[in-house]
Protein backbone atom coordinates (compact mmCIF):
# COMPACT_ATOMS: atom_id res chain seq x y z
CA UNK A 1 54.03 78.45 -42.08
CA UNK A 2 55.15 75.33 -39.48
CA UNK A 3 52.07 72.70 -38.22
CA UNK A 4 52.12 72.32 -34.52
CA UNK A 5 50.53 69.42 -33.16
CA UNK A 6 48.27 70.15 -29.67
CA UNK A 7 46.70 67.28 -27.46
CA UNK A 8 43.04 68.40 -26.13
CA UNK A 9 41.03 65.87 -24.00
CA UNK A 10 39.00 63.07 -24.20
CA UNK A 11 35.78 64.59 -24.22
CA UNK A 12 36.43 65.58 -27.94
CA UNK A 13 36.21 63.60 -31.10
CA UNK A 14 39.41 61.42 -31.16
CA UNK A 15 41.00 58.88 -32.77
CA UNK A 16 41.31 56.57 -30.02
CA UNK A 17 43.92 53.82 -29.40
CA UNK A 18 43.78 50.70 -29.07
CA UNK A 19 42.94 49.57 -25.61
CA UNK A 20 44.92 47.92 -22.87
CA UNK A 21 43.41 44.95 -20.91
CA UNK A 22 45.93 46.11 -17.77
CA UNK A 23 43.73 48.66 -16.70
CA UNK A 24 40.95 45.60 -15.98
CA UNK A 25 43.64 43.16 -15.46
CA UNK A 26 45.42 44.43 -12.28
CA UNK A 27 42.54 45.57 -9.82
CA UNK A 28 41.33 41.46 -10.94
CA UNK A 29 44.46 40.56 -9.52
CA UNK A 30 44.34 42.47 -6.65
CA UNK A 31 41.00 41.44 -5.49
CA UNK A 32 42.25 37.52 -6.18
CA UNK A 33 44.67 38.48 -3.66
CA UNK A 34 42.07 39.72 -1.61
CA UNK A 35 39.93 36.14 -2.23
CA UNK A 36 43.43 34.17 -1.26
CA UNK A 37 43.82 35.94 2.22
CA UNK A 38 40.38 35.68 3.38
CA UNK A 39 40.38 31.72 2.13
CA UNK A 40 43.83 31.76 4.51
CA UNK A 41 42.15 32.87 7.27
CA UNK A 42 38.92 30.18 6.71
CA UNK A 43 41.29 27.41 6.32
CA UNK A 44 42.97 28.01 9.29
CA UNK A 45 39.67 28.61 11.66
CA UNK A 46 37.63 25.86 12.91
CA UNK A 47 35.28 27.41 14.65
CA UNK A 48 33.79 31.04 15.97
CA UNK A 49 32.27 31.15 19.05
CA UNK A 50 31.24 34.00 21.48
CA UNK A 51 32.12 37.32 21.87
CA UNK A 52 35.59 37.05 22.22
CA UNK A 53 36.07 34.54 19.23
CA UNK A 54 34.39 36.94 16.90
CA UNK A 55 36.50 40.13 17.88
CA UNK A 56 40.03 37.82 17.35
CA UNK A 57 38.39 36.44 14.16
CA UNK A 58 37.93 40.36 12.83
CA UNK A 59 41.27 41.13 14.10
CA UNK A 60 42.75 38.16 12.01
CA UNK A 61 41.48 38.85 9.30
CA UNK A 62 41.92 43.15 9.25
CA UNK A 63 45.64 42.30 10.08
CA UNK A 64 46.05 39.59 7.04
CA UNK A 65 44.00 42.52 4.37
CA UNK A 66 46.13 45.30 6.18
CA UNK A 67 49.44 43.31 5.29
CA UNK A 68 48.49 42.44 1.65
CA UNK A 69 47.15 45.87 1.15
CA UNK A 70 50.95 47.15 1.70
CA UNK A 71 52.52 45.44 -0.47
CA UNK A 72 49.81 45.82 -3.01
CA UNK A 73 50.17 49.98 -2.31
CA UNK A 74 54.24 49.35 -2.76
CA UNK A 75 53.30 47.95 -5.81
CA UNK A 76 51.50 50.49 -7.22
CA UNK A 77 54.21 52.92 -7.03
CA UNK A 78 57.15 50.84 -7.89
CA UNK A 79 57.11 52.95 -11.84
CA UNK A 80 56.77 49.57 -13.22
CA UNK A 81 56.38 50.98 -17.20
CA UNK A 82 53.44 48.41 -17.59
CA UNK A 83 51.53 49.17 -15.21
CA UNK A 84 52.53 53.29 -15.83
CA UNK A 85 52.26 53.10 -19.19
CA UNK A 86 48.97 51.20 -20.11
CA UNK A 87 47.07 52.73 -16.83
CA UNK A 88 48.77 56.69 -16.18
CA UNK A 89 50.82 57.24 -13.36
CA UNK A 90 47.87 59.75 -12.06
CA UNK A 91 45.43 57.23 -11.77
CA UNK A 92 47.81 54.36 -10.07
CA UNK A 93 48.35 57.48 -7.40
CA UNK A 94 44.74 57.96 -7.31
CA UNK A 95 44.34 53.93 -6.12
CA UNK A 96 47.04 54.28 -3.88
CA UNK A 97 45.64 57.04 -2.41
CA UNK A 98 42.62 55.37 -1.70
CA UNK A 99 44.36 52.25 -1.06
CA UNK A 100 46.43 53.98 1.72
CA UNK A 101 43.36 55.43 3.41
CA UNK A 102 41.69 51.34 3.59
CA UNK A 103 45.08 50.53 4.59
CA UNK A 104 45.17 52.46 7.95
CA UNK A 105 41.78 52.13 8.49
CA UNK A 106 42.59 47.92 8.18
CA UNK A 107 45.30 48.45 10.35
CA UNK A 108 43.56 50.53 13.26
CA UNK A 109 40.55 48.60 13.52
CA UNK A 110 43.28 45.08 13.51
CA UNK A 111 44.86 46.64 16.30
CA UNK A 112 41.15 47.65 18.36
CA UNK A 113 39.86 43.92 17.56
CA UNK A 114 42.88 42.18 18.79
CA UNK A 115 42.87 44.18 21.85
CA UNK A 116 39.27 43.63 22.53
CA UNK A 117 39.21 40.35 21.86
CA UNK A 118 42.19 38.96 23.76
CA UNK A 119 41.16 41.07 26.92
CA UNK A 120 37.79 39.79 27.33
CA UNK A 121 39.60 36.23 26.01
CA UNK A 122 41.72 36.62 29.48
CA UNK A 123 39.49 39.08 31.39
CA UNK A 124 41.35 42.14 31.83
CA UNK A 125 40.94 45.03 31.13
CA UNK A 126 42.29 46.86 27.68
CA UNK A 127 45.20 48.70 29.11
CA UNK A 128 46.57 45.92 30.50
CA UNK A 129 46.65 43.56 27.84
CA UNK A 130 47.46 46.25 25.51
CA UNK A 131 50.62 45.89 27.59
CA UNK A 132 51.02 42.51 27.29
CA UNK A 133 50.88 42.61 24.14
CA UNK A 134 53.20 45.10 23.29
CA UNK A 135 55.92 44.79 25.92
CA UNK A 136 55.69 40.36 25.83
CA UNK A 137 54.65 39.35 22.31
CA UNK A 138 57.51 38.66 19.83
CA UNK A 139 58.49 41.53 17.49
CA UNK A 140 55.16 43.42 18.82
CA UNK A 141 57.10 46.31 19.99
CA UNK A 142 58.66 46.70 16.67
CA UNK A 143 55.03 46.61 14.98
CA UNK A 144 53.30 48.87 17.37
CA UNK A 145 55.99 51.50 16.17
CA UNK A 146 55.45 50.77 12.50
CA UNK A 147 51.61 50.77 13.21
CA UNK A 148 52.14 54.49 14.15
CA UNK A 149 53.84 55.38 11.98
CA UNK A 150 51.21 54.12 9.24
CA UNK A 151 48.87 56.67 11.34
CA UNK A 152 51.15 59.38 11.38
CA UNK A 153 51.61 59.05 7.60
CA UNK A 154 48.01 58.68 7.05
CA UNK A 155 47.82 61.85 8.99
CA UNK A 156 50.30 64.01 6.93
CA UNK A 157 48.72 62.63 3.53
CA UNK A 158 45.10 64.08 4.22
CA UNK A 159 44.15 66.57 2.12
CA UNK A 160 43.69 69.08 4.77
CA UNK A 161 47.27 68.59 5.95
CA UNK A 162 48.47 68.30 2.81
CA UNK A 163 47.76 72.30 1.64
CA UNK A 164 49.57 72.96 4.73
CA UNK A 165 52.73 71.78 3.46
CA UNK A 166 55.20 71.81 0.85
CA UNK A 167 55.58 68.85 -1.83
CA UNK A 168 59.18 68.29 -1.01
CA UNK A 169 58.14 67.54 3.14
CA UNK A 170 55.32 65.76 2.15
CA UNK A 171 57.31 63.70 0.03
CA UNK A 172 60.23 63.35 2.36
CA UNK A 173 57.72 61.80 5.15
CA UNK A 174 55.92 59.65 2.97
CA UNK A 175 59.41 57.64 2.90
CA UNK A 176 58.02 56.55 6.28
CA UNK A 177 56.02 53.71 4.67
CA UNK A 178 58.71 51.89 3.79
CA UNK A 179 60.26 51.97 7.30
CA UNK A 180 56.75 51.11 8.82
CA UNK A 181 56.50 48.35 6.43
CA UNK A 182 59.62 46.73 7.17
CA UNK A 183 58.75 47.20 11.32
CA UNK A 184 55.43 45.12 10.99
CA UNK A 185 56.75 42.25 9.00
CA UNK A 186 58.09 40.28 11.66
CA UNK A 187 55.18 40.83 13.48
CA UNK A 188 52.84 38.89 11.16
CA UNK A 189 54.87 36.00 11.51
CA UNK A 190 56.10 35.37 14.58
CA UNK A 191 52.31 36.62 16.30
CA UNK A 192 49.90 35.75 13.02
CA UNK A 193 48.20 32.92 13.89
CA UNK A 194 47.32 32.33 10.21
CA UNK A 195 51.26 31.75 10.01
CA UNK A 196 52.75 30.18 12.98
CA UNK A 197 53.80 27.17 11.98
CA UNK A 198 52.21 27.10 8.19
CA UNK A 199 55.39 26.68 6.44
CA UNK A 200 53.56 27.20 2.88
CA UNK A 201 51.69 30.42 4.21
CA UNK A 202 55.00 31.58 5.14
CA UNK A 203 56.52 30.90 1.81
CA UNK A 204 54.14 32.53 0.26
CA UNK A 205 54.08 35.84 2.29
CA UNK A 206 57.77 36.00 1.54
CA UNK A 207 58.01 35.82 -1.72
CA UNK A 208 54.81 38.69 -2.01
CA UNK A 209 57.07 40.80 -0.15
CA UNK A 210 60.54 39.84 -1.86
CA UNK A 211 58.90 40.44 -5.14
CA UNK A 212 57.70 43.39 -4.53
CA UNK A 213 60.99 44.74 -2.83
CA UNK A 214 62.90 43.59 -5.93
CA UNK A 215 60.42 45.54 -8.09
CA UNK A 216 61.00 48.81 -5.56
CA UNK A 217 64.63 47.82 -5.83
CA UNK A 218 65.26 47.64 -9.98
CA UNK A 219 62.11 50.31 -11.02
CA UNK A 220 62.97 52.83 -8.39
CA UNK A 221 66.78 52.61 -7.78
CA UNK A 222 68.32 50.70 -10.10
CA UNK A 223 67.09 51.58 -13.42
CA UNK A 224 67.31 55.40 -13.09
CA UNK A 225 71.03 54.89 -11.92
CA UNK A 226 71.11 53.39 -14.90
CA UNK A 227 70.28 55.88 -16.67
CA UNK A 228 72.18 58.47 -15.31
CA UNK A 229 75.31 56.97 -16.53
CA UNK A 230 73.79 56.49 -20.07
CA UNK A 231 72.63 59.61 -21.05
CA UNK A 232 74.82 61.61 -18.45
CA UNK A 233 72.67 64.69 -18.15
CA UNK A 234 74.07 68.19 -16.73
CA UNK A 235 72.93 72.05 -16.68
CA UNK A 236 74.04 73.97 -19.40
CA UNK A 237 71.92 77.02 -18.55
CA UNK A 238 69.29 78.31 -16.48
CA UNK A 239 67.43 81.18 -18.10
CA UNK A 240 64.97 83.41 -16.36
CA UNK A 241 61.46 83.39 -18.38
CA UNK A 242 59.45 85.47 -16.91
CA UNK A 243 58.41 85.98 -12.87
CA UNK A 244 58.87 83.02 -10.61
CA UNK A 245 59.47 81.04 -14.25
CA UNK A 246 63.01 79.37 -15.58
CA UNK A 247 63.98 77.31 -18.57
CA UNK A 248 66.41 74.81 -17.42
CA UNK A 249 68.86 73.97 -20.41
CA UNK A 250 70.35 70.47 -20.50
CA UNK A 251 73.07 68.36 -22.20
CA UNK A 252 73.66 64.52 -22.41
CA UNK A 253 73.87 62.33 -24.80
CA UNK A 254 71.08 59.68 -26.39
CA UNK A 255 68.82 62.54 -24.83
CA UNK A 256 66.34 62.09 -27.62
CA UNK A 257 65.28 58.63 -25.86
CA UNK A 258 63.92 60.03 -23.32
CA UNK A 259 60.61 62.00 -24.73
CA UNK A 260 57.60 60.00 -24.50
CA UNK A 261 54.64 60.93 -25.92
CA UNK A 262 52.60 63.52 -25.32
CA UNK A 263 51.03 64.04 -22.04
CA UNK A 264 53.94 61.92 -20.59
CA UNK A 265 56.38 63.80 -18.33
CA UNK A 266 59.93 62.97 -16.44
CA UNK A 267 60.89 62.96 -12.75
CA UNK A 268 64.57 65.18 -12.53
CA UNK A 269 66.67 64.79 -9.97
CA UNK A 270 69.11 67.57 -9.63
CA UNK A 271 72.37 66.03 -7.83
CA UNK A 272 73.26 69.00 -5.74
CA UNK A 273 73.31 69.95 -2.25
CA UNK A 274 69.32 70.43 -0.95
CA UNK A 275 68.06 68.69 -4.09
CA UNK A 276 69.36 65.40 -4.64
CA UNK A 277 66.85 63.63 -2.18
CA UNK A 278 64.17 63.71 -4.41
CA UNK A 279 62.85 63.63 -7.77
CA UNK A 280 60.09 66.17 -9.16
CA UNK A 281 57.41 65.81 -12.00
CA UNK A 282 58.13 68.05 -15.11
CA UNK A 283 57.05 67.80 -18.81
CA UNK A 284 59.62 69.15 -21.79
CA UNK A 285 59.11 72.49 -22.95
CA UNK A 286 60.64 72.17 -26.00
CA UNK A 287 60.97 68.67 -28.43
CA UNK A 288 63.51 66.30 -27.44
CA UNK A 289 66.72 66.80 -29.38
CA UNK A 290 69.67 64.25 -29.37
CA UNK A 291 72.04 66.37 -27.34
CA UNK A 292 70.07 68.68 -25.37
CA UNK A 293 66.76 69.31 -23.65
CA UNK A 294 64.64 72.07 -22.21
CA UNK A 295 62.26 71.87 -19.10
CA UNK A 296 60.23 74.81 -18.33
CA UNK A 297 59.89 75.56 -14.34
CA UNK A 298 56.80 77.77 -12.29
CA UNK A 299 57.61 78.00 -8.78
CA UNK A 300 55.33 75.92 -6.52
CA UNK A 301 57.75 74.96 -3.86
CA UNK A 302 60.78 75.08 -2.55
CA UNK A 303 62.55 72.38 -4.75
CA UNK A 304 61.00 74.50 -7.93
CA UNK A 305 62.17 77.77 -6.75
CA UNK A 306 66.04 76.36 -6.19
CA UNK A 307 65.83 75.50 -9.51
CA UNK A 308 66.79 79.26 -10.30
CA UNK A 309 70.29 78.87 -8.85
CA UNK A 310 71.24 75.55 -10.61
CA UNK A 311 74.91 76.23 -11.64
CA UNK A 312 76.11 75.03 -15.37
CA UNK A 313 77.27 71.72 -14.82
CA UNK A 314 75.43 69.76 -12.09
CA UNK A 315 75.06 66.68 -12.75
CA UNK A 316 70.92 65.39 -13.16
CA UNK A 317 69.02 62.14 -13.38
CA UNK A 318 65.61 61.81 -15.57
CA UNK A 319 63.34 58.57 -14.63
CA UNK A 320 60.36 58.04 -16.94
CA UNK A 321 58.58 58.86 -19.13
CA UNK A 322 55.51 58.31 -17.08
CA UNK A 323 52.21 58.61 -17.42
CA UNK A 324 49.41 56.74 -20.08
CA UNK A 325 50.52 55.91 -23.36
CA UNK A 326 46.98 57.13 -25.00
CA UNK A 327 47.20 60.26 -26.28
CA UNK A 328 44.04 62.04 -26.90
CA UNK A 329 42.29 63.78 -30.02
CA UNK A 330 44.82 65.22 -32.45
CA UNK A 331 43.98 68.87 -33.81
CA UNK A 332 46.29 71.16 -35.75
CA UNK A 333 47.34 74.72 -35.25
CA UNK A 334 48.87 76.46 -38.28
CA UNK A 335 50.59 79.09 -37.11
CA UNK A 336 53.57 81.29 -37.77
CA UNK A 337 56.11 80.51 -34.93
CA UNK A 338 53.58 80.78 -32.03
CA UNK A 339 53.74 78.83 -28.94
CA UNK A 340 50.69 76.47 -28.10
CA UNK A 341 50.33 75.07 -24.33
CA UNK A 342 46.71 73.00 -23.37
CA UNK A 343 46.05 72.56 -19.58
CA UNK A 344 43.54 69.55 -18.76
CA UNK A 345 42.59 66.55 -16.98
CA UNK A 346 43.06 63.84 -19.38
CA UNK A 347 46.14 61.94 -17.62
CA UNK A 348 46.87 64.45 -14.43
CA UNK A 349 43.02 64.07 -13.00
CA UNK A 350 41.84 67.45 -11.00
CA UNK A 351 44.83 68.55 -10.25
CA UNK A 352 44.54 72.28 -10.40
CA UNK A 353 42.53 74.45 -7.99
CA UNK A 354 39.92 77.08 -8.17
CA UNK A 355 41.55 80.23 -5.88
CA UNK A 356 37.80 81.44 -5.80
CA UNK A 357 36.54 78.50 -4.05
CA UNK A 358 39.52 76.23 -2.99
CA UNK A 359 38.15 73.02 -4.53
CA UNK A 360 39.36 71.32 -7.92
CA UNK A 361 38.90 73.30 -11.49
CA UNK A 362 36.30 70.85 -12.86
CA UNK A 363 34.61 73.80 -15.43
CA UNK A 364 36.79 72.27 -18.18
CA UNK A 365 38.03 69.09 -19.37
CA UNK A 366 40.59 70.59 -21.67
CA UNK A 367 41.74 74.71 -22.28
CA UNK A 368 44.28 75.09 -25.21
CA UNK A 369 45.55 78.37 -25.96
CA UNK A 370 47.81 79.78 -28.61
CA UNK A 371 50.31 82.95 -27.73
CA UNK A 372 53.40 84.26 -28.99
CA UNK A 373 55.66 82.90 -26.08
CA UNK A 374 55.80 79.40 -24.35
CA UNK A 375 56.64 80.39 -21.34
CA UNK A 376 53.67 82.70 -20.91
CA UNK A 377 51.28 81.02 -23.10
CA UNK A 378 51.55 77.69 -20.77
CA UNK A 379 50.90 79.72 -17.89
CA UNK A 380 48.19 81.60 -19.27
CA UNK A 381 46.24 77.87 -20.43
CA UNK A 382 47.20 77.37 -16.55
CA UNK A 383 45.20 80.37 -15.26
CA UNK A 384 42.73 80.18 -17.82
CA UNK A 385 41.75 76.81 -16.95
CA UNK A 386 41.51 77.74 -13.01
CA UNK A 387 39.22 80.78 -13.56
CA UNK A 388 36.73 78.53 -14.95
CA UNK A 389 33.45 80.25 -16.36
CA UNK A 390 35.60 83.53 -16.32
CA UNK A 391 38.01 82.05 -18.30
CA UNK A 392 36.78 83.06 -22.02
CA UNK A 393 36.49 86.87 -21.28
CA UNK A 394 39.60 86.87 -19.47
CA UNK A 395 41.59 85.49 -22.32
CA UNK A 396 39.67 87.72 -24.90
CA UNK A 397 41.47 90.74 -23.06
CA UNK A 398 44.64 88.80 -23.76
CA UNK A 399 46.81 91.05 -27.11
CA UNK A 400 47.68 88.29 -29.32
CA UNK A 401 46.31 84.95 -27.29
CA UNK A 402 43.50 82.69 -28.69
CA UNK A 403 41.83 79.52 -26.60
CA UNK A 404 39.55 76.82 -27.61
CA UNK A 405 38.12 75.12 -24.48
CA UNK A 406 36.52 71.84 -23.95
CA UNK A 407 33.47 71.27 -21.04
CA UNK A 408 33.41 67.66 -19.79
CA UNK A 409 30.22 66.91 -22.12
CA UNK A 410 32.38 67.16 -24.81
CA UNK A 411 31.16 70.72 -26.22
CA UNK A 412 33.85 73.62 -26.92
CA UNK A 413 33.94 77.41 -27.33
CA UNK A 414 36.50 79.25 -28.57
CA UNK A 415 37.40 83.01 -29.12
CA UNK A 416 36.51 84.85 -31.81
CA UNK A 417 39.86 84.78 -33.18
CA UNK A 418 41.26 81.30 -32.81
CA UNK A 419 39.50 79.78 -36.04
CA UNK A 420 42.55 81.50 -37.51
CA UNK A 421 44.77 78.79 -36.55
CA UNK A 422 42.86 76.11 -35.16
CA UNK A 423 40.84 73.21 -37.03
C-alpha cells in the first residue's frame, strides 16, 4: 500500500503557510507610482483656466497614468519569481488584465482630451487639428500608430473575441504591446509637456522604462536560454493516452530541479518548426525524476494537438515553475497504485467553463477524484468539475472512480465509496 499526497483548495481545513507581505507590498507600490505622476503633473501646472485649459489638463494627466500604467502591465508579466512566486502567476494575469483594460481606456480618453482641448485652444475644428497633430508634432505619427495598436490589442483580448480564437493567435498578437510600447515612447518626450525640458522627469521616465526592459530582457529571454543549455531537455517519446490525450516523455539532465511544488506548472517550448514561437502552460504528470520527465497533454489548440507528432529528439525549453508557492490543505489517499488528479480554483482562478451555460464553473472550489489511470482520472476531475451540481451522480456511474468535492463555503461531499481511500 503507497500514500499519495493530493492538494484540495482553500476552502478546506489547511495548514496554512506563512504569509507573504508581496501580495500587499506591490499594488502599494504601484499606486505610489500613481501618487508620483499625478504630483508631476501639479508641479508642472500653474494654473487651470477655462474650457480649454481643463480638457489639456485631463489630457496631461490620462497620457502621464497611460504611460506608467505600461510599464507597470510589462512588469507584471516579466516572470519575475518574486513577484510569481509569493502572489501566483494567475492572479498577476488577472491585474494585468484589468490593468490593460484602464490602460486603453487612459490612452483613448488622452488622445479625445488633447484633441479637444488644443482645437478649441486654436479654434478649429477636431479634424483639423487632429491633423496637425499627427502629421506636424514630433514622433506623433509614430505614437498615433502605437496608440492603435493598444486598441487593436485591447480589441483581440476581450473576452468575447477571445472564444473566437485560438491561444496560440491570441498569444502571437498580444506581442503587439511591446511594439506599441516602444512607438509611444518618444512621443511622451519630445510632445509631454510634463517633460520638455525637465531633465530630472526625463531621467526618471528612463530609467522606469530601462528597468523594466532589463527585467523583460533577463526573466523572459535570458534566463530560460539559460536553462535550456543546463538541463538540455529533448523528446524521448510521445505516447498516445487516450483520445485527443498524449504523454510527452522527456530527457535532460538536473531535470529534478525543475518541479516546484504543487499547483506550480512549467511553460515548454518545443524548438521545432510551427512551435518554437511560443511557450505553453503544462503541469507534470508524473514526479520529477533526475533524468527524465513526463507532461500529460489534452488537446485545446493547435499548439496542444501538434504535440502528437513531436519526433524523439527535438530539442525543448522549460521556464518556471510558476505559479504561488502556498500550497493548500494536505489530505492523504491510501491507495493501491491508483492515480489521483484534483481540478480547482485555488491558484488557476475560474478558469474552466460550464458547456451548459458558457460562463465560469464556480459550483466547486475544489473536485478530487481517485481512478485507476492518470490520464483518464485527470480528465474525469476536469469534467466533473465543469458539470457542476451534476457532477456527483455522474461520477457515481463511473466503474472504479471515487470524488470528494469541495463548495466555496468550505463544505464537501463525497461518494459513497471514497472513504475507502480518502481521510
Amino acid at each position: 500500500m503507497t500514500t499519495t499526497t493530493t492538494y484540495a483548495s482553500r476552502g478546506m481545513r489547511h495548514r496554512r503557510p506563512r504569509r507573504s507581505l508581496v501580495p500587499f507590498l506591490v499594488p502599494l507600490v504601484i499606486w505610489g507610482g500613481v501618487a508620483g505622476v499625478l504630483a508631476l503633473w501639479w508641479s508642472d501646472t500653474t494654473s487651470v483656466v477655462g474650457p480649454a485649459g481643463w480638457l489639456t489638463g485631463g489630457g496631461r494627466i490620462t497620457g502621464l497614468l497611460a504611460g506608467y500604467a505600461c510599464a507597470v502591465l510589462l512588469a507584471l508579466m516579466a516572470r519575475m519569481p518574486l513577484l510569481d512566486h509569493s502572489i501566483g502567476t494567475d492572479r498577476l494575469a488577472r491585474w494585468h488584465a484589468w490593468g490593460g483594460r484602464c490602460t486603453v481606456s487612459l490612452a483613448l480618453a488622452h488622445t479625445l482630451l488633447i484633441i479637444w482641448g488644443y482645437s478649441l485652444t486654436s479654434h478649429t475644428n477636431v479634424v483639423t487639428q487632429t491633423s496637425t497633430l499627427v502629421l506636424h508634432y514630433p514622433d506623433l505619427l509614430k505614437g498615433t500608430a502605437g496608440f492603435l495598436l493598444f486598441v487593436a490589442t485591447g480589441i483581440v483580448s476581450a473576452r468575447a473575441a477571445r472564444r473566437r480564437m485560438s491561444y496560440e493567435t491570441w498569444h502571437y498578437l498580444h506581442f503587439a504591446t511591446y511594439l506599441a510600447v516602444f512607438l509611444t515612447f518618444g512621443h511622451q518626450l519630445s510632445d509631454g509637456a510634463d517633460f520638455v525640458g525637465n531633465r530630472l522627469a526625463q531621467a526618471a521616465w528612463f530609467t522606469l522604462f530601462l528597468g523594466v526592459a532589463a527585467l523583460l530582457a533577463w526573466y523572459r529571454f535570458a534566463v530560460p536560454v539559460r536553462r535550456g543549455l543546463r538541463h538540455r531537455l529533448r523528446v524521448a517519446a510521445v505516447h498516445p493516452e487516450a483520445p485527443g490525450v498524449v504523454s510527452v516523455h522527456l530527457t535532460g539532465q538536473h531535470l529534478d530541479d525543475l518541479g516546484g511544488e504543487p499547483g506550480q506548472f512549467l511553460r515548454w517550448r518545443f524548438l521545432t518548426r510551427g512551435l518554437w514561437w511560443t511557450a505553453n502552460p503544462c503541469s507534470l504528470s508524473a514526479p520529477a525524476h533526475p533524468a527524465h520527465l513526463r507532461i500529460t497533454v489534452k488537446t485545446a489548440g493547435g499548439h496542444s494537438a501538434a504535440l502528437a507528432r513531436l519526433r524523439p529528439g527535438t530539442r525543448v525549453w522549460a521556464e518556471g515553475p510558476y505559479g504561488a508557492d502556498c500550497p493548500p490543505e494536505v489530505h492523504e489517499v491510501l491507495s493501491h497504485d491508483l492515480a489521483v488528479a484534483t481540478s480547482g480554483t485555488a491558484e488557476r482562478g475560474h478558469h474552466l467553463i460550464d458547456p451548459h451555460t458558457g460562463r465560469p464553473a464556480d459550483t466547486f472550489a475544489s473536485l478530487t477524484l481517485v481512478g485507476p489511470r492518470l490520464t483518464l482520472t485527470d480528465t474525469y476531475a476536469t469534467a466533473a468539475f465543469a458539470r457542476g451540481n451534476g457532477a456527483q451522480g455522474w461520477v457515481e456511474t463511473l466503474d472504479g472512480y471515487e470524488a470528494l468535492a469541495v463548495l466555496p463555503d468550505g463544505q464537501e461531499w463525497r461518494t459513497p465509496g471514497f472513504s475507502r481511500y480518502g481521510s
